[in-house]
Short mmCIF file of C-alpha atoms and ligand atoms in Angstrom, two decimals:
data_model
loop_
_atom_site.label_atom_id
_atom_site.label_comp_id
_atom_site.label_asym_id
_atom_site.label_seq_id
_atom_site.Cartn_x
_atom_site.Cartn_y
_atom_site.Cartn_z
CA MET A 1069 -29.87 -15.26 8.38
CA THR A 1070 -26.54 -14.76 10.29
CA VAL A 1071 -23.84 -17.20 10.39
CA SER A 1072 -21.24 -17.74 13.30
CA LEU A 1073 -17.52 -16.41 12.72
CA GLU A 1074 -16.15 -18.62 15.20
CA GLY A 1075 -12.77 -20.29 13.92
CA LYS A 1076 -12.88 -18.34 10.76
CA SER A 1077 -9.69 -16.22 9.73
CA ALA A 1078 -9.02 -12.81 8.46
CA ILE A 1079 -6.50 -10.32 7.40
CA VAL A 1080 -6.87 -6.67 8.83
CA THR A 1081 -4.45 -4.28 7.48
CA GLY A 1082 -3.65 -1.13 9.35
CA ALA A 1083 -4.75 -2.56 12.60
CA ALA A 1084 -2.40 -0.87 15.11
CA VAL A 1085 -4.38 2.18 15.64
CA GLY A 1086 -7.76 3.78 14.70
CA ILE A 1087 -10.63 1.99 12.94
CA GLY A 1088 -8.54 -1.09 11.80
CA ASN A 1089 -7.74 -1.51 15.56
CA ALA A 1090 -11.54 -1.62 16.26
CA PHE A 1091 -12.09 -4.03 13.40
CA ALA A 1092 -9.52 -6.52 14.70
CA ARG A 1093 -11.04 -6.43 18.40
CA ALA A 1094 -14.64 -6.85 17.06
CA LEU A 1095 -13.56 -9.81 14.76
CA ALA A 1096 -11.47 -11.25 17.56
CA ILE A 1097 -14.53 -11.18 20.15
CA GLN A 1098 -16.39 -13.24 17.40
CA GLY A 1099 -13.56 -15.85 17.46
CA VAL A 1100 -12.03 -15.01 14.21
CA ASN A 1101 -8.24 -15.84 14.22
CA LEU A 1102 -6.40 -12.93 12.76
CA SER A 1103 -3.36 -11.77 10.72
CA ILE A 1104 -2.82 -8.17 11.53
CA CYS A 1105 -0.27 -5.86 9.87
CA ASP A 1106 0.93 -2.25 10.24
CA ILE A 1107 3.81 0.08 9.87
CA ARG A 1108 3.48 1.37 13.43
CA GLY A 1109 5.54 -1.51 15.42
CA ASP A 1110 4.83 -0.66 18.82
CA ASP A 1111 1.17 -0.24 18.61
CA LEU A 1112 0.96 -3.39 16.55
CA GLN A 1113 2.59 -5.22 19.39
CA GLU A 1114 0.22 -3.78 21.93
CA ILE A 1115 -2.93 -4.75 19.75
CA ALA A 1116 -1.50 -8.27 18.98
CA GLU A 1117 -1.16 -8.78 22.88
CA THR A 1118 -4.80 -7.59 23.60
CA LEU A 1119 -6.05 -9.77 20.72
CA ASP A 1120 -4.07 -12.74 22.28
CA GLN A 1121 -5.65 -12.17 25.60
CA ILE A 1122 -9.25 -12.41 23.92
CA GLY A 1123 -8.24 -15.96 23.32
CA ILE A 1124 -7.77 -16.11 19.32
CA GLU A 1125 -4.65 -17.08 17.53
CA VAL A 1126 -2.69 -13.80 16.07
CA GLU A 1127 -0.27 -13.40 13.42
CA SER A 1128 1.34 -9.82 13.61
CA THR A 1129 3.75 -8.50 11.02
CA LEU A 1130 5.28 -5.26 10.56
CA ALA A 1131 4.46 -4.51 6.90
CA ASP A 1132 3.89 -1.71 4.17
CA VAL A 1133 0.68 -2.40 2.28
CA SER A 1134 2.11 -0.50 -0.73
CA VAL A 1135 5.23 -2.97 -0.99
CA PRO A 1136 4.32 -6.31 -2.83
CA ALA A 1137 6.87 -8.24 -1.16
CA ASP A 1138 5.43 -7.30 2.20
CA VAL A 1139 1.98 -8.19 1.26
CA ARG A 1140 3.04 -11.36 -0.05
CA GLY A 1141 4.82 -12.03 3.11
CA VAL A 1142 1.64 -11.35 5.16
CA VAL A 1143 -0.60 -13.39 3.00
CA ASP A 1144 1.86 -16.44 2.95
CA LYS A 1145 2.39 -16.31 6.68
CA HIS A 1146 -1.56 -16.28 7.21
CA ILE A 1147 -2.11 -19.17 4.84
CA SER A 1148 0.60 -21.31 6.25
CA ARG A 1149 -0.84 -20.65 9.72
CA PHE A 1150 -4.45 -20.84 9.19
CA GLY A 1151 -4.81 -22.92 5.84
CA GLY A 1152 -7.05 -20.53 4.08
CA ILE A 1153 -8.50 -16.96 4.34
CA ASP A 1154 -12.16 -16.21 5.14
CA LEU A 1155 -11.95 -12.23 5.22
CA LEU A 1156 -9.80 -9.61 4.12
CA VAL A 1157 -10.42 -6.21 5.65
CA SER A 1158 -8.15 -3.70 3.55
CA ASN A 1159 -8.24 -0.86 6.10
CA ALA A 1160 -4.75 0.72 6.09
CA GLY A 1161 -4.89 4.43 4.92
CA THR A 1162 -2.95 7.47 5.32
CA TRP A 1163 -3.52 11.18 4.53
CA ALA A 1164 -1.05 13.95 3.27
CA GLN A 1165 -1.90 17.38 1.81
CA SER A 1166 -1.77 17.28 -1.79
CA GLU A 1167 -3.04 19.99 -4.28
CA ALA A 1168 -3.63 20.72 -8.01
CA THR A 1169 -0.92 23.27 -7.71
CA ASP A 1170 1.86 21.34 -6.11
CA ASP A 1171 5.01 20.81 -7.99
CA LEU A 1172 6.02 17.50 -9.63
CA ASP A 1173 8.59 16.43 -7.10
CA LYS A 1174 6.31 16.80 -4.00
CA SER A 1175 3.40 15.08 -6.10
CA ASP A 1176 5.75 12.12 -6.93
CA ALA A 1177 6.19 11.52 -3.22
CA ASP A 1178 2.73 12.02 -2.43
CA TRP A 1179 1.71 9.71 -5.12
CA ASP A 1180 3.64 6.81 -3.58
CA LYS A 1181 2.65 7.47 -0.01
CA VAL A 1182 -1.14 8.33 -0.55
CA VAL A 1183 -2.11 6.12 -3.63
CA GLY A 1184 0.63 3.60 -2.82
CA THR A 1185 -1.14 2.92 0.72
CA ASN A 1186 -4.72 4.02 0.12
CA PHE A 1187 -5.31 2.37 -3.53
CA ALA A 1188 -2.32 0.04 -4.25
CA GLY A 1189 -2.42 -1.42 -0.80
CA VAL A 1190 -6.06 -2.49 -1.47
CA PHE A 1191 -5.28 -3.74 -4.93
CA LEU A 1192 -2.21 -5.69 -3.91
CA PHE A 1193 -3.85 -7.53 -0.98
CA GLY A 1194 -6.85 -8.33 -3.23
CA ARG A 1195 -4.82 -9.89 -5.83
CA ALA A 1196 -2.74 -11.86 -3.27
CA VAL A 1197 -5.77 -13.38 -1.30
CA ILE A 1198 -8.26 -13.74 -4.24
CA PRO A 1199 -6.53 -17.05 -5.53
CA HIS A 1200 -6.65 -18.48 -1.92
CA MET A 1201 -10.41 -17.72 -1.63
CA ILE A 1202 -11.07 -19.21 -4.72
CA ALA A 1203 -9.17 -22.53 -3.89
CA HIS A 1204 -11.12 -22.57 -0.49
CA GLY A 1205 -14.62 -22.10 -2.10
CA GLY A 1206 -15.40 -18.43 -1.09
CA GLY A 1207 -14.67 -15.48 1.08
CA ASN A 1208 -15.36 -11.89 1.91
CA ILE A 1209 -13.33 -8.71 1.08
CA VAL A 1210 -14.15 -5.36 2.75
CA ASN A 1211 -12.20 -2.29 1.16
CA ILE A 1212 -12.40 0.81 3.28
CA ALA A 1213 -13.02 4.01 1.14
CA THR A 1214 -14.20 7.22 2.19
CA ASP A 1215 -17.43 9.34 2.11
CA HIS A 1216 -16.10 12.08 0.01
CA PHE A 1217 -17.69 10.97 -3.05
CA CYS A 1218 -20.52 8.64 -1.82
CA THR A 1219 -22.56 9.83 1.26
CA CYS A 1220 -26.02 10.37 2.56
CA GLY A 1221 -27.04 12.72 -0.33
CA SER A 1222 -25.86 10.50 -3.00
CA PRO A 1223 -28.60 8.39 -4.81
CA ASN A 1224 -28.60 4.72 -4.17
CA VAL A 1225 -25.95 4.80 -1.25
CA TRP A 1226 -28.09 5.82 1.77
CA ASN A 1227 -31.11 3.93 2.18
CA HIS A 1228 -32.13 3.68 5.87
CA ASP A 1229 -36.06 4.09 5.76
CA ASP A 1230 -35.81 6.12 9.05
CA ALA A 1231 -32.62 8.17 8.39
CA PRO A 1232 -32.97 11.85 8.93
CA ASP A 1233 -32.14 14.17 6.31
CA CYS A 1234 -28.44 14.58 5.10
CA PRO A 1235 -26.93 16.53 7.86
CA HIS A 1236 -25.25 18.77 5.19
CA GLY A 1237 -28.53 20.26 4.35
CA ILE A 1238 -28.56 19.42 0.87
CA ASN A 1239 -30.21 15.95 0.10
CA PRO A 1240 -29.32 14.93 -2.66
CA PRO A 1241 -26.94 16.04 -3.93
CA ARG A 1242 -24.65 17.24 -1.41
CA PRO A 1243 -21.10 18.76 -1.85
CA VAL A 1244 -18.47 16.14 -2.67
CA GLY A 1245 -14.96 15.81 -2.27
CA GLY A 1246 -12.68 16.29 0.61
CA GLY A 1247 -11.83 19.75 -0.50
CA SER A 1248 -8.93 21.44 -2.50
CA ILE A 1249 -6.20 20.07 -0.15
CA MET A 1250 -6.41 16.15 -0.65
CA ASP A 1251 -6.75 15.49 -4.32
CA LEU A 1252 -4.62 12.37 -4.34
CA TYR A 1253 -6.65 10.93 -1.05
CA ASP A 1254 -9.99 11.74 -2.89
CA ALA A 1255 -8.74 10.03 -6.13
CA GLY A 1256 -7.16 6.82 -4.41
CA LYS A 1257 -10.34 6.36 -2.24
CA SER A 1258 -12.44 6.78 -5.35
CA ALA A 1259 -10.61 4.40 -7.33
CA ILE A 1260 -11.30 1.68 -4.40
CA ASN A 1261 -14.98 1.72 -5.82
CA GLY A 1262 -13.84 0.59 -9.14
CA LEU A 1263 -12.15 -2.58 -7.53
CA THR A 1264 -14.97 -3.09 -5.33
CA LEU A 1265 -17.73 -3.22 -8.07
CA SER A 1266 -15.40 -5.08 -10.70
CA TRP A 1267 -14.39 -7.66 -8.01
CA ALA A 1268 -17.84 -8.23 -6.89
CA LYS A 1269 -19.06 -8.86 -10.29
CA ALA A 1270 -15.92 -10.94 -11.37
CA LEU A 1271 -16.08 -13.09 -8.15
CA HIS A 1272 -19.77 -13.70 -7.75
CA GLU A 1273 -19.71 -17.11 -9.18
CA GLN A 1274 -16.70 -17.96 -6.86
CA ASN A 1275 -18.61 -17.18 -3.78
CA ILE A 1276 -16.64 -14.30 -2.79
CA ARG A 1277 -18.62 -11.15 -1.63
CA VAL A 1278 -16.85 -7.72 -2.00
CA ASN A 1279 -18.06 -4.61 -0.41
CA ALA A 1280 -16.77 -1.16 0.65
CA PHE A 1281 -17.33 1.00 3.46
CA CYS A 1282 -17.43 4.75 2.85
CA MET A 1283 -17.88 6.46 6.28
CA GLY A 1284 -17.59 9.92 7.37
CA ALA A 1285 -15.59 11.51 10.02
CA THR A 1286 -14.88 8.63 12.61
CA ASP A 1287 -12.81 9.04 15.65
CA SER A 1288 -9.46 7.78 15.16
CA HIS A 1289 -5.68 8.55 15.45
CA MET A 1290 -5.92 10.07 11.70
CA LEU A 1291 -8.96 12.24 12.32
CA ARG A 1292 -7.52 13.57 15.60
CA GLY A 1293 -4.22 14.47 13.79
CA PHE A 1294 -6.08 16.08 10.97
CA ASN A 1295 -8.03 18.23 13.25
CA ASN A 1296 -5.22 18.84 15.86
CA PHE A 1297 -7.70 17.46 18.30
CA ASP A 1298 -5.56 17.07 21.54
CA PRO A 1299 -8.16 18.10 24.29
CA ASP A 1300 -7.82 18.27 28.07
CA PRO A 1301 -9.05 14.88 29.03
CA ALA A 1302 -11.83 16.65 31.09
CA GLU A 1303 -13.15 18.35 28.07
CA GLU A 1304 -12.78 15.37 25.70
CA ALA A 1305 -16.27 13.78 26.12
CA LYS A 1306 -18.09 16.91 25.79
CA LEU A 1307 -16.17 18.12 22.71
CA LEU A 1308 -16.74 14.68 21.04
CA GLU A 1309 -20.54 15.00 21.72
CA GLU A 1310 -20.41 18.36 20.03
CA PHE A 1311 -18.53 17.13 17.03
CA GLY A 1312 -20.64 14.04 16.64
CA TRP A 1313 -17.93 11.93 15.11
CA MET A 1314 -18.94 8.28 14.68
CA LYS A 1315 -17.16 5.76 16.97
CA ALA A 1316 -14.85 3.27 15.43
CA GLU A 1317 -16.46 0.44 17.61
CA ASP A 1318 -19.69 0.98 16.06
CA ILE A 1319 -18.48 0.90 12.39
CA ALA A 1320 -16.68 -2.29 13.54
CA ASP A 1321 -20.00 -3.74 14.67
CA CYS A 1322 -21.37 -3.20 11.14
CA LEU A 1323 -18.41 -5.13 9.56
CA VAL A 1324 -19.15 -8.06 11.79
CA GLU A 1325 -22.96 -7.92 10.91
CA LEU A 1326 -21.87 -7.65 7.26
CA VAL A 1327 -19.60 -10.66 7.32
CA LYS A 1328 -22.15 -12.76 9.37
CA GLU A 1329 -24.61 -12.32 6.40
CA GLY A 1330 -22.85 -15.33 5.08
CA GLU A 1331 -22.88 -16.75 1.59
CA GLU A 1332 -26.21 -15.34 0.76
CA GLY A 1333 -25.04 -11.76 1.83
CA ARG A 1334 -24.65 -8.56 -0.18
CA SER A 1335 -22.03 -7.86 -2.60
CA GLY A 1336 -21.05 -5.07 -4.77
CA GLU A 1337 -22.20 -2.50 -2.33
CA ASN A 1338 -20.44 0.79 -1.05
CA ILE A 1339 -21.88 1.03 2.31
CA GLY A 1340 -22.09 4.61 3.62
CA PHE A 1341 -22.12 5.74 7.37
CA ALA A 1342 -22.74 9.42 7.73
CA LEU A 1343 -22.59 11.99 10.48
CA GLY A 1344 -26.01 12.64 11.97
CA HIS A 1345 -27.35 9.26 10.80
CA PRO A 1346 -27.62 5.86 12.77
CA VAL A 1347 -24.36 3.85 12.39
CA ARG A 1348 -25.86 0.58 11.28
CA LEU A 1349 -25.88 -1.52 8.37
CA PRO A 1350 -28.34 -0.08 5.88
CA LYS A 1351 -30.91 -2.55 4.37
CA ARG A 1352 -29.78 -4.19 1.24
CA GLN A 1353 -29.72 -2.55 -2.11
CA PRO A 1354 -31.23 -4.28 -5.14
CA ILE A 1355 -28.56 -6.33 -6.86
CA PRO A 1356 -27.29 -4.21 -9.76
CA THR A 1357 -28.08 -6.39 -12.75
CA PHE A 1358 -24.63 -5.47 -14.46
CA MET A 1359 -23.16 -7.52 -11.76
CA TYR A 1360 -24.64 -10.83 -12.94
CA GLU A 1361 -25.15 -10.32 -16.57
CA PRO A 1362 -21.99 -10.64 -18.97
CA LEU A 1363 -21.45 -7.77 -21.00
CA SER A 1364 -22.26 -8.45 -24.69
N1 NAD B 927 -11.24 8.43 10.30
C1 NAD B 927 -12.21 8.76 9.44
O1 NAD B 927 -12.95 9.75 9.72
C2 NAD B 927 -12.31 8.02 8.10
C3 NAD B 927 -13.14 8.38 7.17
C4 NAD B 927 -13.35 7.73 6.11
C5 NAD B 927 -12.34 6.68 5.73
N2 NAD B 927 -11.39 6.44 6.60
C6 NAD B 927 -10.48 5.30 6.20
O2 NAD B 927 -10.42 4.48 7.34
C7 NAD B 927 -9.11 3.66 7.33
C8 NAD B 927 -8.65 3.93 8.64
O3 NAD B 927 -8.43 5.23 9.16
P1 NAD B 927 -8.18 5.62 10.52
O4 NAD B 927 -8.99 6.86 10.50
O5 NAD B 927 -8.38 4.58 11.45
O6 NAD B 927 -6.67 6.13 10.36
P2 NAD B 927 -5.59 5.94 11.44
O7 NAD B 927 -4.33 6.70 11.06
O8 NAD B 927 -6.03 6.12 12.77
O9 NAD B 927 -5.29 4.23 11.12
C9 NAD B 927 -4.82 3.94 9.99
C10 NAD B 927 -3.68 2.86 10.23
O10 NAD B 927 -3.06 2.26 8.83
C11 NAD B 927 -1.56 2.33 9.22
N3 NAD B 927 -1.25 2.49 7.90
C12 NAD B 927 -0.92 3.59 7.26
N4 NAD B 927 -0.24 3.50 6.19
C13 NAD B 927 0.14 2.07 6.04
C14 NAD B 927 0.87 1.23 5.33
N5 NAD B 927 1.54 1.73 3.97
N6 NAD B 927 1.11 0.16 5.51
C15 NAD B 927 0.44 -0.63 6.55
N7 NAD B 927 -0.20 0.15 7.45
C16 NAD B 927 -0.45 1.47 7.30
C17 NAD B 927 -1.41 3.26 10.20
O11 NAD B 927 -0.14 3.06 10.75
C18 NAD B 927 -2.59 3.14 11.23
O12 NAD B 927 -2.36 2.29 12.18
C19 NAD B 927 -8.31 4.57 6.38
O13 NAD B 927 -8.44 3.70 5.12
C20 NAD B 927 -8.97 5.82 6.17
O14 NAD B 927 -8.70 6.59 4.82
C21 NAD B 927 -11.29 7.08 7.84
#
């Protein structure tokens, strides 16, 4: 069963560029009214105008997801304009090089930036919207993690019947982690899985579904920056074909499909999208019993 999203409302964080931008567009095409926020003012303005042209209502706020007052501001504005919130997409993310051997001062600053955005941002937005979702009888939360720990080779994560073998050649297990130069990125993203599972369990009775996406390399502002990818426009399509990066639009279509599952849809899943595999929502996993049985 799928439900219509027409007239629903959602918050998408980090919507100025990249995958969040694609999430916002895909939801707008479904008729979802949106609050978007970001720290990139000009790009935020641009996407707000595009969403407005699609014909939905848009609330756009310059806000840093790691700052509690900014988070409260976005959610308060959303509630006063739309009356409630049906969907939160906690997408805003950032990357900085951080290593086990870094000194304490650099590490302190990296913590604020990377964990502040990638983990605290998800935590704060969740805390801010959950009371409103409960008050309105339910909702959906989708947290954006990464494939560094949960990917095609991980048991119970990848379950397309017709998926080809893990493109990394070891299936399972595949090597995990983003490498030695992103310990805080990996730690913050991994921690999102804890929130997703815990919230899915805690909020099941309140009709709130909580899932995560843990995709691999997806074409975006961040990925292009990370790889210093700035090709001659004539070469771009050929290079992208060679790399096989996933398209943000395809991931966004999966988000729409997930939300359209409606009240009976899945919850507590960390949904993987991996290079070399079809980009589509995998079949639902069996409901983990721990989600619905109280711990004794
Ligand atoms: N692109 C990939 O390959 C990939 C893979 C796995 C997970 N992800 C995750 O997907 C999400 C989107 O990433 P992307 O690749 O589109 O990156 P991106 O850099 O292209 O877009 C991220 C957006 O978040 C915004 N942002 C960053 N810090 C913020 C903050 N403190 N407050 C508000 N907004 C902030 C940025 O300005 C930008 O608009 C991130 O959480 C990222 O970690 C990306």
